PDB file of C-alpha atoms in Angstrom:
ATOM      1  CA  UNK X   1       9.616   7.789  10.360  1.00 97.00           C
ATOM      2  CA  UNK X   2       7.344   9.323   7.761  1.00 98.00           C
ATOM      3  CA  UNK X   3       3.825   9.421   9.450  1.00 98.00           C
ATOM      4  CA  UNK X   4       1.029  10.733   6.663  1.00 98.00           C
ATOM      5  CA  UNK X   5      -2.107  12.335   8.829  1.00 98.00           C
ATOM      6  CA  UNK X   6      -5.432  13.476   7.952  1.00 98.00           C
ATOM      7  CA  UNK X   7      -8.975  14.425   9.801  1.00 98.00           C
ATOM      8  CA  UNK X   8     -12.068  15.290   8.665  1.00 98.00           C
ATOM      9  CA  UNK X   9     -13.696  18.785  10.241  1.00 97.00           C
ATOM     10  CA  UNK X  10     -14.728  16.724  13.876  1.00 97.00           C
ATOM     11  CA  UNK X  11     -11.111  15.714  14.128  1.00 98.00           C
ATOM     12  CA  UNK X  12      -9.169  18.524  12.847  1.00 97.00           C
ATOM     13  CA  UNK X  13      -8.254  19.737  16.276  1.00 98.00           C
ATOM     14  CA  UNK X  14      -6.780  16.484  17.619  1.00 98.00           C
ATOM     15  CA  UNK X  15      -4.747  16.837  14.630  1.00 98.00           C
ATOM     16  CA  UNK X  16      -3.845  19.732  15.101  1.00 97.00           C
ATOM     17  CA  UNK X  17      -2.348  18.889  18.925  1.00 98.00           C
ATOM     18  CA  UNK X  18      -1.326  15.507  17.685  1.00 98.00           C
ATOM     19  CA  UNK X  19       1.070  16.797  14.761  1.00 98.00           C
ATOM     20  CA  UNK X  20       3.542  18.872  16.578  1.00 98.00           C
ATOM     21  CA  UNK X  21       3.680  15.474  19.128  1.00 98.00           C
ATOM     22  CA  UNK X  22       4.570  13.317  16.363  1.00 98.00           C
ATOM     23  CA  UNK X  23       7.030  15.497  15.039  1.00 98.00           C
ATOM     24  CA  UNK X  24       8.852  15.850  19.046  1.00 98.00           C
ATOM     25  CA  UNK X  25       9.134  12.004  18.614  1.00 98.00           C
ATOM     26  CA  UNK X  26      11.403  12.695  15.545  1.00 98.00           C
ATOM     27  CA  UNK X  27       8.958  11.431  12.866  1.00 98.00           C
ATOM     28  CA  UNK X  28       8.228  13.624   9.581  1.00 98.00           C
ATOM     29  CA  UNK X  29       4.516  14.299   9.726  1.00 98.00           C
ATOM     30  CA  UNK X  30       2.214  14.991   5.765  1.00 98.00           C
ATOM     31  CA  UNK X  31      -0.461  16.684   6.863  1.00 98.00           C
ATOM     32  CA  UNK X  32      -3.302  16.033   4.409  1.00 98.00           C
ATOM     33  CA  UNK X  33      -5.815  18.183   6.442  1.00 94.00           C
ATOM     34  CA  UNK X  34      -8.534  19.126   6.698  1.00 96.00           C
ATOM     35  CA  UNK X  35      -7.670  22.458   8.870  1.00 92.00           C
ATOM     36  CA  UNK X  36     -11.460  23.861   9.695  1.00 93.00           C
ATOM     37  CA  UNK X  37     -14.674  23.776  10.771  1.00 92.00           C
ATOM     38  CA  UNK X  38     -16.731  23.137   7.593  1.00 95.00           C
ATOM     39  CA  UNK X  39     -17.928  20.184   6.882  1.00 96.00           C
ATOM     40  CA  UNK X  40     -16.427  18.011   4.758  1.00 96.00           C
ATOM     41  CA  UNK X  41     -16.075  14.239   3.604  1.00 97.00           C
ATOM     42  CA  UNK X  42     -13.694  11.641   5.597  1.00 98.00           C
ATOM     43  CA  UNK X  43     -13.558   9.403   2.670  1.00 98.00           C
ATOM     44  CA  UNK X  44     -11.542  11.849   0.925  1.00 98.00           C
ATOM     45  CA  UNK X  45      -8.941  12.274   3.659  1.00 98.00           C
ATOM     46  CA  UNK X  46      -8.519   8.657   4.573  1.00 98.00           C
ATOM     47  CA  UNK X  47      -8.226   7.572   0.659  1.00 98.00           C
ATOM     48  CA  UNK X  48      -5.128  10.653   0.563  1.00 98.00           C
ATOM     49  CA  UNK X  49      -3.178   8.961   3.682  1.00 98.00           C
ATOM     50  CA  UNK X  50      -3.529   5.292   2.974  1.00 98.00           C
ATOM     51  CA  UNK X  51      -2.491   5.560  -1.122  1.00 98.00           C
ATOM     52  CA  UNK X  52       0.182   7.684   0.957  1.00 98.00           C
ATOM     53  CA  UNK X  53       0.852   4.700   3.184  1.00 98.00           C
ATOM     54  CA  UNK X  54       0.254   1.808   0.190  1.00 98.00           C
ATOM     55  CA  UNK X  55       2.746   3.424  -1.985  1.00 98.00           C
ATOM     56  CA  UNK X  56       5.421   3.955   0.335  1.00 98.00           C
ATOM     57  CA  UNK X  57       5.323   7.567   0.573  1.00 98.00           C
ATOM     58  CA  UNK X  58       4.796   7.227   3.878  1.00 98.00           C
ATOM     59  CA  UNK X  59       5.326   4.893   6.772  1.00 98.00           C
ATOM     60  CA  UNK X  60       2.365   4.982   8.278  1.00 98.00           C
ATOM     61  CA  UNK X  61      -0.872   6.925   8.373  1.00 98.00           C
ATOM     62  CA  UNK X  62      -3.366   8.674  11.042  1.00 99.00           C
ATOM     63  CA  UNK X  63      -6.832   9.136  10.432  1.00 98.00           C
ATOM     64  CA  UNK X  64      -8.850  11.359  12.881  1.00 98.00           C
ATOM     65  CA  UNK X  65     -12.788  11.976  12.605  1.00 98.00           C
ATOM     66  CA  UNK X  66     -15.386  12.451  15.401  1.00 98.00           C
ATOM     67  CA  UNK X  67     -15.673   8.958  16.262  1.00 98.00           C
ATOM     68  CA  UNK X  68     -12.811   7.364  14.243  1.00 98.00           C
ATOM     69  CA  UNK X  69     -15.475   5.017  12.737  1.00 98.00           C
ATOM     70  CA  UNK X  70     -15.900   6.410   9.101  1.00 98.00           C
ATOM     71  CA  UNK X  71     -12.331   6.736   8.479  1.00 98.00           C
ATOM     72  CA  UNK X  72     -11.455   3.214   9.860  1.00 98.00           C
ATOM     73  CA  UNK X  73     -14.169   2.234   7.633  1.00 98.00           C
ATOM     74  CA  UNK X  74     -12.928   3.705   4.604  1.00 98.00           C
ATOM     75  CA  UNK X  75      -9.366   3.454   5.465  1.00 98.00           C
ATOM     76  CA  UNK X  76      -9.995  -0.532   5.190  1.00 98.00           C
ATOM     77  CA  UNK X  77     -11.732  -0.452   2.183  1.00 97.00           C
ATOM     78  CA  UNK X  78      -7.888   0.094   0.696  1.00 97.00           C
ATOM     79  CA  UNK X  79      -6.087  -2.709  -0.496  1.00 96.00           C
ATOM     80  CA  UNK X  80      -2.885  -3.381   1.901  1.00 96.00           C
ATOM     81  CA  UNK X  81      -4.341  -1.247   4.692  1.00 98.00           C
ATOM     82  CA  UNK X  82      -4.619  -2.495   7.900  1.00 98.00           C
ATOM     83  CA  UNK X  83      -6.354   0.123   9.588  1.00 98.00           C
ATOM     84  CA  UNK X  84      -7.480  -0.124  13.757  1.00 98.00           C
ATOM     85  CA  UNK X  85      -9.527   1.922  15.504  1.00 98.00           C
ATOM     86  CA  UNK X  86      -8.010   2.903  18.899  1.00 98.00           C
ATOM     87  CA  UNK X  87      -8.951   4.464  22.194  1.00 98.00           C
ATOM     88  CA  UNK X  88      -7.372   2.802  24.662  1.00 98.00           C
ATOM     89  CA  UNK X  89      -3.458   1.987  25.366  1.00 98.00           C
ATOM     90  CA  UNK X  90      -3.616  -1.864  25.785  1.00 98.00           C
ATOM     91  CA  UNK X  91      -5.214  -1.817  22.068  1.00 98.00           C
ATOM     92  CA  UNK X  92      -2.534   0.553  20.505  1.00 98.00           C
ATOM     93  CA  UNK X  93       0.041  -1.602  21.712  1.00 98.00           C
ATOM     94  CA  UNK X  94      -1.858  -4.981  20.707  1.00 98.00           C
ATOM     95  CA  UNK X  95      -3.071  -3.718  17.218  1.00 98.00           C
ATOM     96  CA  UNK X  96       0.727  -3.454  16.443  1.00 98.00           C
ATOM     97  CA  UNK X  97       2.451  -6.555  18.001  1.00 98.00           C
ATOM     98  CA  UNK X  98      -0.568  -8.637  16.792  1.00 97.00           C
ATOM     99  CA  UNK X  99      -2.126  -7.192  13.558  1.00 97.00           C
ATOM    100  CA  UNK X 100       1.147  -5.096  12.262  1.00 98.00           C
ATOM    101  CA  UNK X 101      -1.713  -2.500  11.350  1.00 98.00           C
ATOM    102  CA  UNK X 102      -0.076   0.503   9.617  1.00 98.00           C
ATOM    103  CA  UNK X 103      -2.780   3.229   9.637  1.00 98.00           C
ATOM    104  CA  UNK X 104      -4.437   3.916  13.178  1.00 99.00           C
ATOM    105  CA  UNK X 105      -7.933   5.794  13.550  1.00 98.00           C
ATOM    106  CA  UNK X 106      -8.811   8.342  16.410  1.00 98.00           C
ATOM    107  CA  UNK X 107     -12.413   9.198  17.538  1.00 98.00           C
ATOM    108  CA  UNK X 108     -11.699  13.194  19.009  1.00 98.00           C
ATOM    109  CA  UNK X 109     -14.920  13.242  20.537  1.00 98.00           C
ATOM    110  CA  UNK X 110     -13.876  10.128  22.457  1.00 98.00           C
ATOM    111  CA  UNK X 111     -10.990  10.493  23.688  1.00 97.00           C
ATOM    112  CA  UNK X 112      -8.752  13.466  24.985  1.00 96.00           C
ATOM    113  CA  UNK X 113      -5.464  15.081  23.619  1.00 98.00           C
ATOM    114  CA  UNK X 114      -3.234  13.350  26.322  1.00 98.00           C
ATOM    115  CA  UNK X 115      -5.023   9.869  25.752  1.00 98.00           C
ATOM    116  CA  UNK X 116      -4.083  10.412  21.990  1.00 98.00           C
ATOM    117  CA  UNK X 117      -1.043  11.306  22.291  1.00 98.00           C
ATOM    118  CA  UNK X 118      -0.307   8.741  24.551  1.00 98.00           C
ATOM    119  CA  UNK X 119      -1.884   6.083  22.056  1.00 98.00           C
ATOM    120  CA  UNK X 120      -0.122   7.323  19.340  1.00 98.00           C
ATOM    121  CA  UNK X 121       3.786   7.053  20.697  1.00 98.00           C
ATOM    122  CA  UNK X 122       2.413   3.710  22.226  1.00 98.00           C
ATOM    123  CA  UNK X 123       1.190   2.587  18.410  1.00 98.00           C
ATOM    124  CA  UNK X 124       4.242   4.305  16.651  1.00 98.00           C
ATOM    125  CA  UNK X 125       6.615   2.694  19.129  1.00 98.00           C
ATOM    126  CA  UNK X 126       5.519  -0.763  18.930  1.00 98.00           C
ATOM    127  CA  UNK X 127       6.664  -3.461  16.355  1.00 97.00           C
ATOM    128  CA  UNK X 128       4.958  -6.049  14.992  1.00 97.00           C
ATOM    129  CA  UNK X 129       5.791  -9.201  17.340  1.00 95.00           C
ATOM    130  CA  UNK X 130       6.780 -11.603  13.817  1.00 91.00           C
ATOM    131  CA  UNK X 131       4.721 -14.284  15.774  1.00 90.00           C
ATOM    132  CA  UNK X 132       4.049 -17.213  13.207  1.00 94.00           C
ATOM    133  CA  UNK X 133       0.424 -17.528  14.227  1.00 95.00           C
ATOM    134  CA  UNK X 134       0.160 -13.520  14.332  1.00 95.00           C
ATOM    135  CA  UNK X 135       1.523 -13.573  10.575  1.00 95.00           C
ATOM    136  CA  UNK X 136      -0.524 -16.733   9.906  1.00 96.00           C
ATOM    137  CA  UNK X 137      -3.871 -14.634  10.927  1.00 95.00           C
ATOM    138  CA  UNK X 138      -2.392 -11.334   8.628  1.00 96.00           C
ATOM    139  CA  UNK X 139      -1.982 -13.618   6.046  1.00 96.00           C
ATOM    140  CA  UNK X 140      -5.270 -15.254   6.218  1.00 96.00           C
ATOM    141  CA  UNK X 141      -6.976 -11.344   6.118  1.00 95.00           C
ATOM    142  CA  UNK X 142      -4.850 -11.277   3.292  1.00 94.00           C
ATOM    143  CA  UNK X 143      -6.061 -13.681   1.410  1.00 95.00           C
ATOM    144  CA  UNK X 144      -9.647 -12.354   1.968  1.00 93.00           C
ATOM    145  CA  UNK X 145      -8.530  -9.521   0.863  1.00 93.00           C
ATOM    146  CA  UNK X 146      -7.241 -11.179  -2.314  1.00 93.00           C
ATOM    147  CA  UNK X 147     -10.033 -12.848  -2.965  1.00 92.00           C
ATOM    148  CA  UNK X 148     -12.451  -9.463  -2.957  1.00 90.00           C
ATOM    149  CA  UNK X 149      -9.747  -7.550  -5.004  1.00 88.00           C
ATOM    150  CA  UNK X 150     -11.182  -7.131  -8.865  1.00 75.00           C
ATOM    151  CA  UNK X 151      -7.451  -7.220 -10.874  1.00 69.00           C
ATOM    152  CA  UNK X 152      -7.628  -5.119 -13.863  1.00 59.00           C
TER     153      UNK X 152
END
């Protein structure tokens, strides 16, 4: 799989740990930054990663900021993105099985590198269940998105 990854200044250290971990699992990583502690705006990085996911340039995306909250909010503004903020192993599995998420948000200030690696591994390896009830719910979420998406 090709994974687009982006972080802001509060998440770049965890990003630098996660990249080689993802590569050790056999996946390709596209790093969209940032790579320093200088203050940057998380929406800029969320947008780059999400554009890659919706265009097919990446199979999935991972976003990291201090809490993961800002990144997940920004990501979910992009049509076609289903981003989940995850800080535990159960949610990592459930969000793929039930919600077919295509972007994962993590908070560097909330979880350590070991937990982050476990979450990423579970999230990348878990398939969508294809359950009818789950697909129906995803379709309803998509209809909400469609309703509020301006067509040009």
